[in-house]
Each structure stands twice: as C-alpha cells, then as structure tokens.
Short mmCIF file of the C-alpha atoms (twelve columns), coordinates in Angstrom:
data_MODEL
# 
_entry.id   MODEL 
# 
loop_
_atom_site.group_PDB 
_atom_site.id 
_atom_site.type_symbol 
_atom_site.label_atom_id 
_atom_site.label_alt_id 
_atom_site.label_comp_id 
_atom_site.label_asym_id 
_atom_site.label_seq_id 
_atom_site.Cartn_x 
_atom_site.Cartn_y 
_atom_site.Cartn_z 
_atom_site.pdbx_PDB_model_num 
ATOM 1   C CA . UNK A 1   67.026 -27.665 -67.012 1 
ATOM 2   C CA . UNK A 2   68.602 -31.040 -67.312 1 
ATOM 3   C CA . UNK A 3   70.554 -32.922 -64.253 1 
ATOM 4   C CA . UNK A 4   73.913 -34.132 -65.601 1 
ATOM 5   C CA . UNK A 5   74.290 -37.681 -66.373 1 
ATOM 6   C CA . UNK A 6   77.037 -39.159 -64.455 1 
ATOM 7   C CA . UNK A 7   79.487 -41.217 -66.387 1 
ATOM 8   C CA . UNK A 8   80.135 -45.347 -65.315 1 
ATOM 9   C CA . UNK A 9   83.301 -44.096 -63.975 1 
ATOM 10  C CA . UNK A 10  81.718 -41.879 -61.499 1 
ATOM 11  C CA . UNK A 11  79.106 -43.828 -60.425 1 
ATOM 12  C CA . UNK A 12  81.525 -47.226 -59.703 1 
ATOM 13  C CA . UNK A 13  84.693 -45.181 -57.788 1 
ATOM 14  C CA . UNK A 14  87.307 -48.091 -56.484 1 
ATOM 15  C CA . UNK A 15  87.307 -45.718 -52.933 1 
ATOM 16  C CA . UNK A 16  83.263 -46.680 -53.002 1 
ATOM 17  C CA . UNK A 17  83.505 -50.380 -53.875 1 
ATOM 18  C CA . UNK A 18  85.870 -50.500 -50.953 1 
ATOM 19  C CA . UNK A 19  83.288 -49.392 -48.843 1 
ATOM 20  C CA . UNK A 20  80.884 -51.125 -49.700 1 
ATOM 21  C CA . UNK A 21  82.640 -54.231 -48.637 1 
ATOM 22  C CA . UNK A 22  83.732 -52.512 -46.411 1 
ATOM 23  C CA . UNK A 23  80.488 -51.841 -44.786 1 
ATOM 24  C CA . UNK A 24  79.247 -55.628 -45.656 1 
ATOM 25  C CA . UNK A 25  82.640 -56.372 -42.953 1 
ATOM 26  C CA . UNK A 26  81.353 -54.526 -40.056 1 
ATOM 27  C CA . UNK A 27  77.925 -55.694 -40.559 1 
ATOM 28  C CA . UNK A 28  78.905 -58.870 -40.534 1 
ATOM 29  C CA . UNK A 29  81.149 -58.509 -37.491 1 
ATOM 30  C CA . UNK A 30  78.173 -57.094 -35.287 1 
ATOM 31  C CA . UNK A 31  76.048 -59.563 -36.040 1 
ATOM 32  C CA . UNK A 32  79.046 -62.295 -35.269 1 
ATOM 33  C CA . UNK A 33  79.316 -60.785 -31.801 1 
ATOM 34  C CA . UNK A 34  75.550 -60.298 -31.461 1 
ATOM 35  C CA . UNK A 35  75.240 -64.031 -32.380 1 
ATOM 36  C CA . UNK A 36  77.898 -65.297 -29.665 1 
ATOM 37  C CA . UNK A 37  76.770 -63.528 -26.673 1 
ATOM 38  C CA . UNK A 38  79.958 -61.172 -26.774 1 
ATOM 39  C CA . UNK A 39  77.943 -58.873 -24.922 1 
ATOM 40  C CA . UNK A 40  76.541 -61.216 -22.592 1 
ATOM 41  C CA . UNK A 41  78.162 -61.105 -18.422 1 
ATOM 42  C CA . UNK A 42  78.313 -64.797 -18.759 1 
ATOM 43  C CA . UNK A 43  80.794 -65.108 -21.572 1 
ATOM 44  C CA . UNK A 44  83.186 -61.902 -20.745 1 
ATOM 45  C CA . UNK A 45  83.585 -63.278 -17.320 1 
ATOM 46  C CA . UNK A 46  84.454 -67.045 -18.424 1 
ATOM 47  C CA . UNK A 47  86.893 -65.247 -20.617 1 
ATOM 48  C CA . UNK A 48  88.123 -62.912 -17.533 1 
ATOM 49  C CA . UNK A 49  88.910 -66.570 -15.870 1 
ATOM 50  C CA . UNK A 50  90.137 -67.914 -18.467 1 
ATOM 51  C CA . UNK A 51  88.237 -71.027 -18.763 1 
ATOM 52  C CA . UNK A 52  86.421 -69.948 -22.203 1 
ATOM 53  C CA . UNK A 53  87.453 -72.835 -24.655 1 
ATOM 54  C CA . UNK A 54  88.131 -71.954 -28.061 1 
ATOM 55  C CA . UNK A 55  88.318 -68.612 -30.093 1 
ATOM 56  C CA . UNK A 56  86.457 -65.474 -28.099 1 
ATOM 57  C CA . UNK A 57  83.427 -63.633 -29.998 1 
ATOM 58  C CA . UNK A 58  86.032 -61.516 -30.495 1 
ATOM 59  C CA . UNK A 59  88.213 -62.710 -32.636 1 
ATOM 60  C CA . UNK A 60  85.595 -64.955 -34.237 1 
ATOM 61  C CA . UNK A 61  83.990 -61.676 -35.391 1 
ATOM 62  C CA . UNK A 62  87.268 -59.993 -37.153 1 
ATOM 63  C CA . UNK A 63  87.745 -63.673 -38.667 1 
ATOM 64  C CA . UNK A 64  84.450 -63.306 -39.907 1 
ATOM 65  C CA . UNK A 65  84.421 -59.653 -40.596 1 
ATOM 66  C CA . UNK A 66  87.493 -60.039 -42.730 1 
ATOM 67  C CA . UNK A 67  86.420 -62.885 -44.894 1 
ATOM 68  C CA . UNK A 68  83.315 -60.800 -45.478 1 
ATOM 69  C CA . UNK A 69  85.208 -58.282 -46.281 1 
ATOM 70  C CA . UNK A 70  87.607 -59.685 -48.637 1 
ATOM 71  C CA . UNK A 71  84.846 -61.988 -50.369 1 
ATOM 72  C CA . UNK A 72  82.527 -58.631 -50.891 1 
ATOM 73  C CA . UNK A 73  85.611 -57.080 -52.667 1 
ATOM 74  C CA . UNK A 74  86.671 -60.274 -54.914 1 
ATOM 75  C CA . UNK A 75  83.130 -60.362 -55.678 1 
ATOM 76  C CA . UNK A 76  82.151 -56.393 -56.478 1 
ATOM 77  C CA . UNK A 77  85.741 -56.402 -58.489 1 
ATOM 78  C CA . UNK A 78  84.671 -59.729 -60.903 1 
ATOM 79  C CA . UNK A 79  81.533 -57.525 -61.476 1 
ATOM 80  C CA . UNK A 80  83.608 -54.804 -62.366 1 
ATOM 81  C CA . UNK A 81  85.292 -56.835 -65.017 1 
ATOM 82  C CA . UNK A 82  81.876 -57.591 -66.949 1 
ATOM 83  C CA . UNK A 83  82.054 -53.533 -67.617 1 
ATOM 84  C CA . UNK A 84  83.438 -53.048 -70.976 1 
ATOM 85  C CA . UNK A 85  86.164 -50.614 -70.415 1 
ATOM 86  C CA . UNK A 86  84.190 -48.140 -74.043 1 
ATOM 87  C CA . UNK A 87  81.494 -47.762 -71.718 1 
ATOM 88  C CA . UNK A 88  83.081 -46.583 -68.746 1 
ATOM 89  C CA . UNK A 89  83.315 -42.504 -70.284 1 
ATOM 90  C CA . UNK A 90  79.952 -42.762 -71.909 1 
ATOM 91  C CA . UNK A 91  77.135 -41.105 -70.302 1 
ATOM 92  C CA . UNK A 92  74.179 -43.241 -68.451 1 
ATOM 93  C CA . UNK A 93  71.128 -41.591 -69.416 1 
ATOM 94  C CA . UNK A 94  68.730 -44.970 -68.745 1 
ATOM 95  C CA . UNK A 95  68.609 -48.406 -66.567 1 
ATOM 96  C CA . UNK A 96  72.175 -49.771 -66.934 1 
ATOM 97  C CA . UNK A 97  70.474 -52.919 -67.239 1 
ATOM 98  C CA . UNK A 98  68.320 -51.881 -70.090 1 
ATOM 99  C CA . UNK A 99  70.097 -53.292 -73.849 1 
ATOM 100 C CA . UNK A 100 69.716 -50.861 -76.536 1 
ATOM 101 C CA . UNK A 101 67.880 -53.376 -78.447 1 
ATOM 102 C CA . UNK A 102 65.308 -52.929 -74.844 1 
ATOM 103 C CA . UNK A 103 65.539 -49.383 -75.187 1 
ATOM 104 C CA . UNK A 104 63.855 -48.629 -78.715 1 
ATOM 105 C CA . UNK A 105 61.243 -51.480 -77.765 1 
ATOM 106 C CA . UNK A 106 60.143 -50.313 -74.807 1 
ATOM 107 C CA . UNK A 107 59.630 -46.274 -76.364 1 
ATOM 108 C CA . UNK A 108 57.833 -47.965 -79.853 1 
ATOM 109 C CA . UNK A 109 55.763 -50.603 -77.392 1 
ATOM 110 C CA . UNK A 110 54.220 -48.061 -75.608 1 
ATOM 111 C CA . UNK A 111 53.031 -45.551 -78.450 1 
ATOM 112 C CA . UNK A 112 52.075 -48.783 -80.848 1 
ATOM 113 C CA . UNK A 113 50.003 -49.796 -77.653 1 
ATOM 114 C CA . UNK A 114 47.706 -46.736 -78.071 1 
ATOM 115 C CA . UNK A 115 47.200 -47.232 -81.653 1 
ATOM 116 C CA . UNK A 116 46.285 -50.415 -81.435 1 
ATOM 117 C CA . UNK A 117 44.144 -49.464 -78.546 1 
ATOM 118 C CA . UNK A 118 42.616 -46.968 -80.557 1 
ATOM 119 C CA . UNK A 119 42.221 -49.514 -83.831 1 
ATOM 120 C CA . UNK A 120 40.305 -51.828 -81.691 1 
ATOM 121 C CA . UNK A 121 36.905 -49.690 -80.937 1 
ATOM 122 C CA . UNK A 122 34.543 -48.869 -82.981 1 
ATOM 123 C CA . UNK A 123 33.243 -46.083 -84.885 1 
ATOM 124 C CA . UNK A 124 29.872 -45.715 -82.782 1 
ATOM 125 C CA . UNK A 125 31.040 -46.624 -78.987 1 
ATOM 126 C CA . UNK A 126 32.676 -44.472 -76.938 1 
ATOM 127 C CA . UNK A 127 36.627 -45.063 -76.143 1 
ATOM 128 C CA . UNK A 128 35.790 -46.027 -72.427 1 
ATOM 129 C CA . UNK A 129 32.517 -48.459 -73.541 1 
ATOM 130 C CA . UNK A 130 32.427 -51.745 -74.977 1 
ATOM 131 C CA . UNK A 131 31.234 -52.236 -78.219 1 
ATOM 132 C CA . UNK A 132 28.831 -55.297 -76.532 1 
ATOM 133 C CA . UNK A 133 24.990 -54.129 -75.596 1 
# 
C-alpha cells in the first residue's frame, strides 16, 4: 500500500513557517541571556542596585529574539516566493530539489550503468574477475 504524497501546500503551512521563526527567536534569546550572564548572582544583583549600565540581558535578549524572529520570517517568506504558485496543488512524489530533467537521468543512469558494466567483461572471465592473468 502506498503512503499519500503530501501536496507543497501541506508541507509549507504559513502557521509552520511562523514557527519556525518562531523557534529560531527563542533560541536565539536563550543563548543571548546565556551569553550575558543573565543568570549569573553578579549581574541580577548590580541590576537589583541599580548600578548596571546599559540595557539588562533582559531586554538585550527580546531585542535580539525579535530581530531573529522577524529576519527568520522575511527570510522563510522570500523563499516562499521562489515556489511557483502551479506547483503548490501538485503532488511531491521525489526530492523537491530534484529538476525533472534530474529525474529521468538519474532512473536511465543507473540501469545504462549495468549494461555498460555488463558490455565491459568478457566472454571467458567471470563478472567479479578481471579479464588480466
């Protein structure tokens, strides 16, 4: 029994490319406040007094976070518009990578491989000897 191919559509939801940069944001933000001691006794209680100078590893990591964020999404949605919008119903049923021009290649390459495999020994040697003594 066959598996179903999913269509582009499916496969590329806007709800998932949101979360993907969505994902990138917080990942990004952790390793912001990872990166500025935000968990550190030394920094939380210079902000506590007040004598921290400049933004806290807190807000540095939502700055951060959100221009990840935003940048991830600007970038997945340019992708989006190299899809042409006839492909998006058609079934993927190989590498979406993979031109069709790849596709017939790569299926004729590797049968014409065994012929010529095949061509190239001789009458009187085995297929796994050489045809040198």
């Amino acid at each position: 029994m066959t598996d179903p191919k999913p269509t582009r559509r499916e496969i590329l939801r806007p709800l998932h490319l949101v979360g993907i940069a969505l994902v990138c944001g917080i990942f990004a933000t952790i390793v912001t406040l990872v990166s500025t001691g935000a968990f550190t006794s030394r920094v939380n209680s210079a902000i506590a007094k007040g004598t921290y100078e400049g933004l806290t590893p807190i807000g540095l990591g939502l700055v951060i976070g959100g221009i990840s964020f935003i940048v991830t999404l600007l970038g997945l949605a340019m992708l989006m518009l190299a899809v042409d919008p006839a492909d998006v119903t058609k079934r993927v049923d190989r590498a979406v990578l993979l031109s069709d021009d790849d596709a017939g290649a790569g299926a004729a390459g590797g049968s014409g491989a065994a012929v010529a495999d095949a061509a190239a020994t001789d009458d009187d040697t085995a297929p796994g000897q050489s045809s040198r003594a």
